[in-house]
């Protein structure tokens, strides 16, 4: 077979392959097989050197025609395949503009944050200021300055999260001093800071997170939120305490709720008491929720012990005061009849969206 026949055959075969190709990748492979450095057309053109001089012009003209025709067919088929690929992509990415859009749900505050801010608003309306303090305290601010004796159970390393454990391996925790560091078990330490830095009259609340090594159950959490309040002024009596907390309970639970004060003991207040509010489920008649008592415990309070005032540099002969501590999670549970505090921490949106 002559070189002229080879060139015509290469052109015909290339035309057939180009017509039958189905993708741009296959088309490029054909281009390399025919037009590349080792392609069939390139190899045929290298054979022109063996022709007689008088044959070369005619064969060269035919080779250029075949090459031009193959290049044109490659470009034409490439344009066709590109258009097909583009249409397929359009079909795949098509958007039905008649479909309803996907709305984004608006976020809301967590129930605990809502209750905490509501408590703050109530006391700010009474003229109190909001103070914040550190999560990590020394035992002086967390216990000693608040009149807690050295042998008080809450000071044990088993009942508080101390930052440095100084108990020898396998031994009981050592006696802890006033400079030991722990995660605060109450926000009362901020009251001490505030009394050290400010002179009476003092009307303040200190909300925040506190930490205790409790096992999480229906009524306890190892991390929870408190709002503690402090008043120090001349002539403050237990009547001021009662009037303030009566107002608070009615604002947070409802105007129809009654309060009850029961004697109790706290090392930093004297006298001390716990405050109950009438059960909102049964109206004070007694039910399973209130254990048939008609009352629900909500907070602890009392008149500030003179020792606490003296520890903070305040004249206890001139000034008196009262303090109280409110558990935010407990208020939320009692207000909305929640059977388990852990529901507030589970992150179940079906539950949280109700609030």
mmCIF file of C-alpha atoms in Angstrom:
data_model
loop_
_atom_site.group_PDB
_atom_site.id
_atom_site.type_symbol
_atom_site.label_atom_id
_atom_site.label_comp_id
_atom_site.label_asym_id
_atom_site.label_seq_id
_atom_site.Cartn_x
_atom_site.Cartn_y
_atom_site.Cartn_z
ATOM 1 C CA UNK A 1 0.000 0.000 0.000
ATOM 2 C CA UNK A 2 1.339 3.419 -0.993
ATOM 3 C CA UNK A 3 1.756 6.376 1.373
ATOM 4 C CA UNK A 4 -1.117 8.114 -0.411
ATOM 5 C CA UNK A 5 -3.430 5.192 0.387
ATOM 6 C CA UNK A 6 -2.210 5.213 4.007
ATOM 7 C CA UNK A 7 -3.059 8.884 4.397
ATOM 8 C CA UNK A 8 -6.559 8.424 2.954
ATOM 9 C CA UNK A 9 -7.171 5.398 5.228
ATOM 10 C CA UNK A 10 -5.986 7.317 8.317
ATOM 11 C CA UNK A 11 -8.379 10.155 7.456
ATOM 12 C CA UNK A 12 -11.337 7.793 7.014
ATOM 13 C CA UNK A 13 -10.620 5.870 10.243
ATOM 14 C CA UNK A 14 -10.214 9.119 12.187
ATOM 15 C CA UNK A 15 -13.533 10.378 10.823
ATOM 16 C CA UNK A 16 -15.322 7.179 11.927
ATOM 17 C CA UNK A 17 -13.778 7.247 15.421
ATOM 18 C CA UNK A 18 -14.582 10.926 15.930
ATOM 19 C CA UNK A 19 -18.191 10.418 14.877
ATOM 20 C CA UNK A 20 -18.662 7.558 17.346
ATOM 21 C CA UNK A 21 -17.003 9.135 20.391
ATOM 22 C CA UNK A 22 -19.265 9.822 23.405
ATOM 23 C CA UNK A 23 -17.161 11.967 25.755
ATOM 24 C CA UNK A 24 -14.544 14.684 25.707
ATOM 25 C CA UNK A 25 -12.047 12.327 27.322
ATOM 26 C CA UNK A 26 -12.444 9.779 24.529
ATOM 27 C CA UNK A 27 -12.184 12.554 21.924
ATOM 28 C CA UNK A 28 -8.886 13.728 23.371
ATOM 29 C CA UNK A 29 -7.569 10.170 23.317
ATOM 30 C CA UNK A 30 -8.368 9.977 19.583
ATOM 31 C CA UNK A 31 -6.600 13.281 18.977
ATOM 32 C CA UNK A 32 -3.441 11.964 20.618
ATOM 33 C CA UNK A 33 -3.665 8.649 18.735
ATOM 34 C CA UNK A 34 -3.897 10.416 15.365
ATOM 35 C CA UNK A 35 -2.209 13.816 15.758
ATOM 36 C CA UNK A 36 0.199 13.246 18.634
ATOM 37 C CA UNK A 37 3.969 12.784 18.385
ATOM 38 C CA UNK A 38 3.493 9.058 18.107
ATOM 39 C CA UNK A 39 0.168 9.287 16.265
ATOM 40 C CA UNK A 40 -0.665 7.450 13.048
ATOM 41 C CA UNK A 41 -0.824 10.602 10.900
ATOM 42 C CA UNK A 42 2.447 11.917 12.292
ATOM 43 C CA UNK A 43 4.139 8.601 11.586
ATOM 44 C CA UNK A 44 2.815 8.552 8.001
ATOM 45 C CA UNK A 45 4.089 12.074 7.334
ATOM 46 C CA UNK A 46 7.570 11.092 8.517
ATOM 47 C CA UNK A 47 7.635 8.578 5.640
ATOM 48 C CA UNK A 48 7.658 11.382 3.058
ATOM 49 C CA UNK A 49 11.427 11.532 3.262
ATOM 50 C CA UNK A 50 11.617 8.224 1.427
ATOM 51 C CA UNK A 51 9.583 9.420 -1.570
ATOM 52 C CA UNK A 52 10.992 10.556 -4.874
ATOM 53 C CA UNK A 53 11.311 14.340 -5.133
ATOM 54 C CA UNK A 54 8.649 14.588 -7.828
ATOM 55 C CA UNK A 55 6.089 12.712 -5.585
ATOM 56 C CA UNK A 56 6.574 14.805 -2.486
ATOM 57 C CA UNK A 57 4.469 17.877 -3.451
ATOM 58 C CA UNK A 58 1.404 15.818 -4.243
ATOM 59 C CA UNK A 59 1.694 13.602 -1.158
ATOM 60 C CA UNK A 60 2.488 16.596 1.044
ATOM 61 C CA UNK A 61 -0.621 18.382 -0.203
ATOM 62 C CA UNK A 62 -2.742 15.289 0.592
ATOM 63 C CA UNK A 63 -1.199 14.981 4.068
ATOM 64 C CA UNK A 64 -2.017 18.626 4.882
ATOM 65 C CA UNK A 65 -5.603 18.145 3.635
ATOM 66 C CA UNK A 66 -6.080 15.053 5.841
ATOM 67 C CA UNK A 67 -4.568 16.821 8.813
ATOM 68 C CA UNK A 68 -6.780 19.909 8.323
ATOM 69 C CA UNK A 69 -9.898 17.756 7.903
ATOM 70 C CA UNK A 70 -9.165 15.726 11.053
ATOM 71 C CA UNK A 71 -8.524 18.912 13.101
ATOM 72 C CA UNK A 72 -11.788 20.437 11.874
ATOM 73 C CA UNK A 73 -13.745 17.294 12.720
ATOM 74 C CA UNK A 74 -12.135 17.173 16.187
ATOM 75 C CA UNK A 75 -13.115 20.788 16.888
ATOM 76 C CA UNK A 76 -16.645 20.281 15.601
ATOM 77 C CA UNK A 77 -17.164 17.150 17.707
ATOM 78 C CA UNK A 78 -15.625 18.866 20.744
ATOM 79 C CA UNK A 79 -18.141 21.692 20.441
ATOM 80 C CA UNK A 80 -21.011 19.178 20.196
ATOM 81 C CA UNK A 81 -19.858 17.171 23.231
ATOM 82 C CA UNK A 82 -19.274 20.348 25.268
ATOM 83 C CA UNK A 83 -22.812 21.495 24.537
ATOM 84 C CA UNK A 84 -24.201 18.090 25.529
ATOM 85 C CA UNK A 85 -22.193 18.131 28.788
ATOM 86 C CA UNK A 86 -23.390 21.641 29.556
ATOM 87 C CA UNK A 87 -27.027 20.660 29.036
ATOM 88 C CA UNK A 88 -26.579 17.615 31.273
ATOM 89 C CA UNK A 89 -25.102 19.800 33.992
ATOM 90 C CA UNK A 90 -27.955 22.288 33.655
ATOM 91 C CA UNK A 91 -30.450 19.461 33.998
ATOM 92 C CA UNK A 92 -28.665 18.088 37.063
ATOM 93 C CA UNK A 93 -28.379 21.465 38.784
ATOM 94 C CA UNK A 94 -31.784 22.709 37.782
ATOM 95 C CA UNK A 95 -33.807 24.478 40.453
ATOM 96 C CA UNK A 96 -37.568 24.334 40.506
ATOM 97 C CA UNK A 97 -38.409 27.935 41.299
ATOM 98 C CA UNK A 98 -42.021 26.941 42.011
ATOM 99 C CA UNK A 99 -40.998 24.913 45.085
ATOM 100 C CA UNK A 100 -41.315 26.628 48.478
ATOM 101 C CA UNK A 101 -38.055 27.914 49.931
ATOM 102 C CA UNK A 102 -36.255 26.394 52.882
ATOM 103 C CA UNK A 103 -36.829 28.734 55.785
ATOM 104 C CA UNK A 104 -34.225 29.107 58.520
ATOM 105 C CA UNK A 105 -35.561 28.642 62.031
ATOM 106 C CA UNK A 106 -34.824 31.509 64.375
ATOM 107 C CA UNK A 107 -32.768 30.745 67.452
ATOM 108 C CA UNK A 108 -34.011 31.577 70.932
ATOM 109 C CA UNK A 109 -32.466 31.943 74.350
ATOM 110 C CA UNK A 110 -32.174 28.835 76.469
ATOM 111 C CA UNK A 111 -34.791 28.569 79.210
ATOM 112 C CA UNK A 112 -32.118 28.981 81.904
ATOM 113 C CA UNK A 113 -30.929 32.241 80.332
ATOM 114 C CA UNK A 114 -34.516 33.460 80.076
ATOM 115 C CA UNK A 115 -35.216 32.780 83.762
ATOM 116 C CA UNK A 116 -31.918 34.307 84.848
ATOM 117 C CA UNK A 117 -32.574 37.516 82.911
ATOM 118 C CA UNK A 118 -36.111 37.692 84.262
ATOM 119 C CA UNK A 119 -34.794 37.424 87.837
ATOM 120 C CA UNK A 120 -32.250 40.138 87.082
ATOM 121 C CA UNK A 121 -34.984 42.392 85.666
ATOM 122 C CA UNK A 122 -37.114 41.959 88.794
ATOM 123 C CA UNK A 123 -34.335 43.010 91.159
ATOM 124 C CA UNK A 124 -33.028 45.749 88.881
ATOM 125 C CA UNK A 125 -36.546 47.149 89.026
ATOM 126 C CA UNK A 126 -36.093 47.358 92.805
ATOM 127 C CA UNK A 127 -32.862 49.319 92.419
ATOM 128 C CA UNK A 128 -30.369 46.464 92.730
ATOM 129 C CA UNK A 129 -27.222 46.311 90.602
ATOM 130 C CA UNK A 130 -25.852 43.194 88.912
ATOM 131 C CA UNK A 131 -22.276 42.150 89.728
ATOM 132 C CA UNK A 132 -20.187 39.371 88.238
ATOM 133 C CA UNK A 133 -17.234 37.497 89.665
ATOM 134 C CA UNK A 134 -14.656 34.778 88.933
ATOM 135 C CA UNK A 135 -15.506 31.104 88.563
ATOM 136 C CA UNK A 136 -12.331 30.182 90.440
ATOM 137 C CA UNK A 137 -12.099 31.338 94.059
ATOM 138 C CA UNK A 138 -9.952 30.844 97.125
ATOM 139 C CA UNK A 139 -11.410 29.156 100.180
ATOM 140 C CA UNK A 140 -11.268 32.529 101.954
ATOM 141 C CA UNK A 141 -13.889 34.031 99.659
ATOM 142 C CA UNK A 142 -15.871 30.836 99.142
ATOM 143 C CA UNK A 143 -15.987 29.707 102.802
ATOM 144 C CA UNK A 144 -14.005 31.473 105.519
ATOM 145 C CA UNK A 145 -15.153 35.051 104.936
ATOM 146 C CA UNK A 146 -18.714 33.705 104.866
ATOM 147 C CA UNK A 147 -18.337 32.344 108.409
ATOM 148 C CA UNK A 148 -18.055 28.684 107.368
ATOM 149 C CA UNK A 149 -15.994 26.859 110.040
ATOM 150 C CA UNK A 150 -12.935 24.833 109.079
ATOM 151 C CA UNK A 151 -14.772 21.548 109.713
ATOM 152 C CA UNK A 152 -17.848 22.455 107.673
ATOM 153 C CA UNK A 153 -18.733 19.505 105.357
ATOM 154 C CA UNK A 154 -18.875 21.718 102.253
ATOM 155 C CA UNK A 155 -15.164 22.508 102.631
ATOM 156 C CA UNK A 156 -14.168 18.885 102.176
ATOM 157 C CA UNK A 157 -12.306 17.969 99.011
ATOM 158 C CA UNK A 158 -15.068 15.421 98.471
ATOM 159 C CA UNK A 159 -17.739 18.122 98.297
ATOM 160 C CA UNK A 160 -15.944 20.795 96.259
ATOM 161 C CA UNK A 161 -13.902 20.894 93.063
ATOM 162 C CA UNK A 162 -10.447 21.958 94.237
ATOM 163 C CA UNK A 163 -8.055 22.997 91.506
ATOM 164 C CA UNK A 164 -5.093 21.233 93.168
ATOM 165 C CA UNK A 165 -5.691 17.966 94.986
ATOM 166 C CA UNK A 166 -3.242 17.793 97.894
ATOM 167 C CA UNK A 167 -4.437 14.453 99.216
ATOM 168 C CA UNK A 168 -1.774 11.685 99.213
ATOM 169 C CA UNK A 169 -2.691 8.673 97.123
ATOM 170 C CA UNK A 170 -5.107 6.434 98.982
ATOM 171 C CA UNK A 171 -5.428 8.864 101.893
ATOM 172 C CA UNK A 172 -8.131 11.215 103.113
ATOM 173 C CA UNK A 173 -7.933 14.821 101.808
ATOM 174 C CA UNK A 174 -5.726 17.086 103.867
ATOM 175 C CA UNK A 175 -7.050 20.000 105.904
ATOM 176 C CA UNK A 176 -7.440 22.903 103.499
ATOM 177 C CA UNK A 177 -6.391 26.476 104.237
ATOM 178 C CA UNK A 178 -7.776 29.863 103.231
ATOM 179 C CA UNK A 179 -5.506 30.161 100.192
ATOM 180 C CA UNK A 180 -6.550 26.949 98.465
ATOM 181 C CA UNK A 181 -8.182 27.370 95.070
ATOM 182 C CA UNK A 182 -11.433 25.791 93.942
ATOM 183 C CA UNK A 183 -14.291 26.171 91.495
ATOM 184 C CA UNK A 184 -16.846 28.260 93.338
ATOM 185 C CA UNK A 185 -19.650 26.294 94.948
ATOM 186 C CA UNK A 186 -21.778 29.427 95.338
ATOM 187 C CA UNK A 187 -21.766 32.988 94.048
ATOM 188 C CA UNK A 188 -21.627 34.327 97.640
ATOM 189 C CA UNK A 189 -17.904 34.887 97.190
ATOM 190 C CA UNK A 190 -18.763 37.769 94.877
ATOM 191 C CA UNK A 191 -20.680 39.354 97.753
ATOM 192 C CA UNK A 192 -17.466 39.377 99.795
ATOM 193 C CA UNK A 193 -15.541 40.936 96.895
ATOM 194 C CA UNK A 194 -18.243 43.559 96.523
ATOM 195 C CA UNK A 195 -18.312 44.449 100.219
ATOM 196 C CA UNK A 196 -14.518 44.787 100.234
ATOM 197 C CA UNK A 197 -14.631 47.190 97.291
ATOM 198 C CA UNK A 198 -17.793 49.179 98.092
ATOM 199 C CA UNK A 199 -19.160 50.902 101.152
ATOM 200 C CA UNK A 200 -22.803 50.576 102.256
ATOM 201 C CA UNK A 201 -25.524 51.084 101.250
ATOM 202 C CA UNK A 202 -25.291 47.921 99.111
ATOM 203 C CA UNK A 203 -28.133 46.490 97.036
ATOM 204 C CA UNK A 204 -26.758 43.901 94.606
ATOM 205 C CA UNK A 205 -27.311 40.510 93.030
ATOM 206 C CA UNK A 206 -24.590 38.233 91.678
ATOM 207 C CA UNK A 207 -25.814 35.684 89.100
ATOM 208 C CA UNK A 208 -23.524 33.001 87.731
ATOM 209 C CA UNK A 209 -22.583 29.374 87.282
ATOM 210 C CA UNK A 210 -21.454 27.302 90.267
ATOM 211 C CA UNK A 211 -19.945 23.832 90.543
ATOM 212 C CA UNK A 212 -20.423 20.980 92.994
ATOM 213 C CA UNK A 213 -19.405 17.306 92.696
ATOM 214 C CA UNK A 214 -22.992 16.039 92.695
ATOM 215 C CA UNK A 215 -24.190 13.123 90.617
ATOM 216 C CA UNK A 216 -26.640 14.368 88.017
ATOM 217 C CA UNK A 217 -30.163 13.188 88.812
ATOM 218 C CA UNK A 218 -33.695 14.545 88.712
ATOM 219 C CA UNK A 219 -32.964 17.112 91.435
ATOM 220 C CA UNK A 220 -29.198 17.740 91.217
ATOM 221 C CA UNK A 221 -26.658 18.898 88.656
ATOM 222 C CA UNK A 222 -22.859 19.190 89.030
ATOM 223 C CA UNK A 223 -23.016 22.567 87.261
ATOM 224 C CA UNK A 224 -25.920 24.934 87.731
ATOM 225 C CA UNK A 225 -26.798 28.609 88.010
ATOM 226 C CA UNK A 226 -27.476 30.771 91.047
ATOM 227 C CA UNK A 227 -28.641 34.308 91.601
ATOM 228 C CA UNK A 228 -27.580 35.442 95.052
ATOM 229 C CA UNK A 229 -28.562 38.785 96.497
ATOM 230 C CA UNK A 230 -27.177 41.031 99.224
ATOM 231 C CA UNK A 231 -28.469 44.114 100.997
ATOM 232 C CA UNK A 232 -26.387 46.021 103.562
ATOM 233 C CA UNK A 233 -27.661 49.315 104.932
ATOM 234 C CA UNK A 234 -28.624 51.022 108.144
ATOM 235 C CA UNK A 235 -31.823 49.783 109.766
ATOM 236 C CA UNK A 236 -32.344 46.697 107.583
ATOM 237 C CA UNK A 237 -34.679 44.205 109.287
ATOM 238 C CA UNK A 238 -36.150 40.785 108.615
ATOM 239 C CA UNK A 239 -39.285 42.585 107.490
ATOM 240 C CA UNK A 240 -37.307 44.074 104.575
ATOM 241 C CA UNK A 241 -36.123 40.588 103.648
ATOM 242 C CA UNK A 242 -39.634 39.153 103.786
ATOM 243 C CA UNK A 243 -41.154 42.001 101.789
ATOM 244 C CA UNK A 244 -38.476 41.706 99.094
ATOM 245 C CA UNK A 245 -38.818 37.953 98.671
ATOM 246 C CA UNK A 246 -42.619 38.042 98.806
ATOM 247 C CA UNK A 247 -42.509 40.514 95.936
ATOM 248 C CA UNK A 248 -40.014 38.390 94.013
ATOM 249 C CA UNK A 249 -41.977 35.122 94.335
ATOM 250 C CA UNK A 250 -45.180 36.743 93.139
ATOM 251 C CA UNK A 251 -43.412 38.351 90.181
ATOM 252 C CA UNK A 252 -41.693 35.149 89.067
ATOM 253 C CA UNK A 253 -44.453 32.617 89.882
ATOM 254 C CA UNK A 254 -47.666 34.633 89.786
ATOM 255 C CA UNK A 255 -49.680 37.073 91.867
ATOM 256 C CA UNK A 256 -51.789 34.317 93.421
ATOM 257 C CA UNK A 257 -48.874 32.431 94.989
ATOM 258 C CA UNK A 258 -48.342 32.435 98.740
ATOM 259 C CA UNK A 259 -44.994 32.189 100.565
ATOM 260 C CA UNK A 260 -43.885 30.421 103.712
ATOM 261 C CA UNK A 261 -40.696 30.914 105.788
ATOM 262 C CA UNK A 262 -39.192 27.968 107.685
ATOM 263 C CA UNK A 263 -36.293 28.277 110.161
ATOM 264 C CA UNK A 264 -33.053 26.801 108.888
ATOM 265 C CA UNK A 265 -29.291 27.092 109.393
ATOM 266 C CA UNK A 266 -26.726 28.732 107.117
ATOM 267 C CA UNK A 267 -23.307 29.715 108.495
ATOM 268 C CA UNK A 268 -23.344 33.139 106.834
ATOM 269 C CA UNK A 269 -26.795 34.292 107.995
ATOM 270 C CA UNK A 270 -28.456 34.507 111.415
ATOM 271 C CA UNK A 271 -31.369 34.055 111.685
ATOM 272 C CA UNK A 272 -31.747 31.901 108.560
ATOM 273 C CA UNK A 273 -34.702 30.362 106.821
ATOM 274 C CA UNK A 274 -35.861 28.581 103.715
ATOM 275 C CA UNK A 275 -38.644 30.011 101.612
ATOM 276 C CA UNK A 276 -41.463 27.931 100.141
ATOM 277 C CA UNK A 277 -44.027 28.969 97.563
ATOM 278 C CA UNK A 278 -47.502 27.492 97.294
ATOM 279 C CA UNK A 279 -47.782 24.711 94.715
ATOM 280 C CA UNK A 280 -49.020 25.979 91.392
ATOM 281 C CA UNK A 281 -50.292 22.554 90.322
ATOM 282 C CA UNK A 282 -52.779 22.030 93.134
ATOM 283 C CA UNK A 283 -53.111 25.597 94.385
ATOM 284 C CA UNK A 284 -51.708 24.633 97.787
ATOM 285 C CA UNK A 285 -54.153 21.791 98.436
ATOM 286 C CA UNK A 286 -51.585 19.003 98.106
ATOM 287 C CA UNK A 287 -50.662 16.784 95.170
ATOM 288 C CA UNK A 288 -47.960 14.409 93.955
ATOM 289 C CA UNK A 289 -45.861 17.289 92.593
ATOM 290 C CA UNK A 290 -45.578 18.945 96.034
ATOM 291 C CA UNK A 291 -45.604 15.589 97.857
ATOM 292 C CA UNK A 292 -49.033 16.440 99.263
ATOM 293 C CA UNK A 293 -47.671 19.350 101.319
ATOM 294 C CA UNK A 294 -49.055 22.172 99.207
ATOM 295 C CA UNK A 295 -45.619 23.893 99.289
ATOM 296 C CA UNK A 296 -42.470 23.910 97.153
ATOM 297 C CA UNK A 297 -39.042 24.981 98.451
ATOM 298 C CA UNK A 298 -37.491 27.677 96.269
ATOM 299 C CA UNK A 299 -34.597 29.422 98.055
ATOM 300 C CA UNK A 300 -32.589 30.031 101.223
ATOM 301 C CA UNK A 301 -32.113 33.373 102.936
ATOM 302 C CA UNK A 302 -31.419 35.156 106.205
ATOM 303 C CA UNK A 303 -29.981 38.190 107.934
ATOM 304 C CA UNK A 304 -26.262 38.609 107.267
ATOM 305 C CA UNK A 305 -24.196 37.290 110.169
ATOM 306 C CA UNK A 306 -22.238 40.114 111.864
ATOM 307 C CA UNK A 307 -19.036 38.086 111.461
ATOM 308 C CA UNK A 308 -19.420 38.247 107.674
ATOM 309 C CA UNK A 309 -19.761 42.033 107.791
ATOM 310 C CA UNK A 310 -16.694 42.367 110.027
ATOM 311 C CA UNK A 311 -14.670 40.052 107.747
ATOM 312 C CA UNK A 312 -15.384 42.475 104.913
ATOM 313 C CA UNK A 313 -14.499 45.580 106.907
ATOM 314 C CA UNK A 314 -18.078 46.744 107.560
ATOM 315 C CA UNK A 315 -19.166 47.952 111.014
ATOM 316 C CA UNK A 316 -21.751 45.409 112.151
ATOM 317 C CA UNK A 317 -22.894 47.730 114.947
ATOM 318 C CA UNK A 318 -23.975 50.337 112.434
ATOM 319 C CA UNK A 319 -25.079 48.238 109.477
ATOM 320 C CA UNK A 320 -27.305 45.187 109.062
ATOM 321 C CA UNK A 321 -28.358 43.330 105.982
ATOM 322 C CA UNK A 322 -29.919 40.277 104.431
ATOM 323 C CA UNK A 323 -28.869 37.773 101.782
ATOM 324 C CA UNK A 324 -30.605 35.143 99.681
ATOM 325 C CA UNK A 325 -29.732 32.537 97.082
ATOM 326 C CA UNK A 326 -31.944 31.432 94.199
ATOM 327 C CA UNK A 327 -31.341 28.368 92.012
ATOM 328 C CA UNK A 328 -32.204 29.303 88.438
ATOM 329 C CA UNK A 329 -32.779 25.703 87.294
ATOM 330 C CA UNK A 330 -35.000 25.087 90.308
ATOM 331 C CA UNK A 331 -37.114 28.139 89.522
ATOM 332 C CA UNK A 332 -37.480 26.945 85.924
ATOM 333 C CA UNK A 333 -38.462 23.451 87.073
ATOM 334 C CA UNK A 334 -41.048 24.700 89.570
ATOM 335 C CA UNK A 335 -42.443 27.320 87.219
ATOM 336 C CA UNK A 336 -42.974 24.911 84.332
ATOM 337 C CA UNK A 337 -43.547 21.694 86.349
ATOM 338 C CA UNK A 338 -40.429 19.960 85.018
ATOM 339 C CA UNK A 339 -39.949 16.512 86.585
ATOM 340 C CA UNK A 340 -36.198 16.265 85.898
ATOM 341 C CA UNK A 341 -33.502 18.984 85.895
ATOM 342 C CA UNK A 342 -31.486 17.005 83.375
ATOM 343 C CA UNK A 343 -34.062 17.884 80.734
ATOM 344 C CA UNK A 344 -32.576 21.402 80.771
ATOM 345 C CA UNK A 345 -29.140 20.059 79.812
ATOM 346 C CA UNK A 346 -29.959 17.350 77.263
ATOM 347 C CA UNK A 347 -30.204 19.726 74.301
ATOM 348 C CA UNK A 348 -33.413 18.104 73.045
ATOM 349 C CA UNK A 349 -34.882 20.749 70.728
ATOM 350 C CA UNK A 350 -38.355 19.229 70.987
ATOM 351 C CA UNK A 351 -38.299 20.183 74.656
ATOM 352 C CA UNK A 352 -36.454 23.509 74.402
ATOM 353 C CA UNK A 353 -38.651 24.885 71.595
ATOM 354 C CA UNK A 354 -41.582 24.983 74.019
ATOM 355 C CA UNK A 355 -39.976 27.943 75.737
#
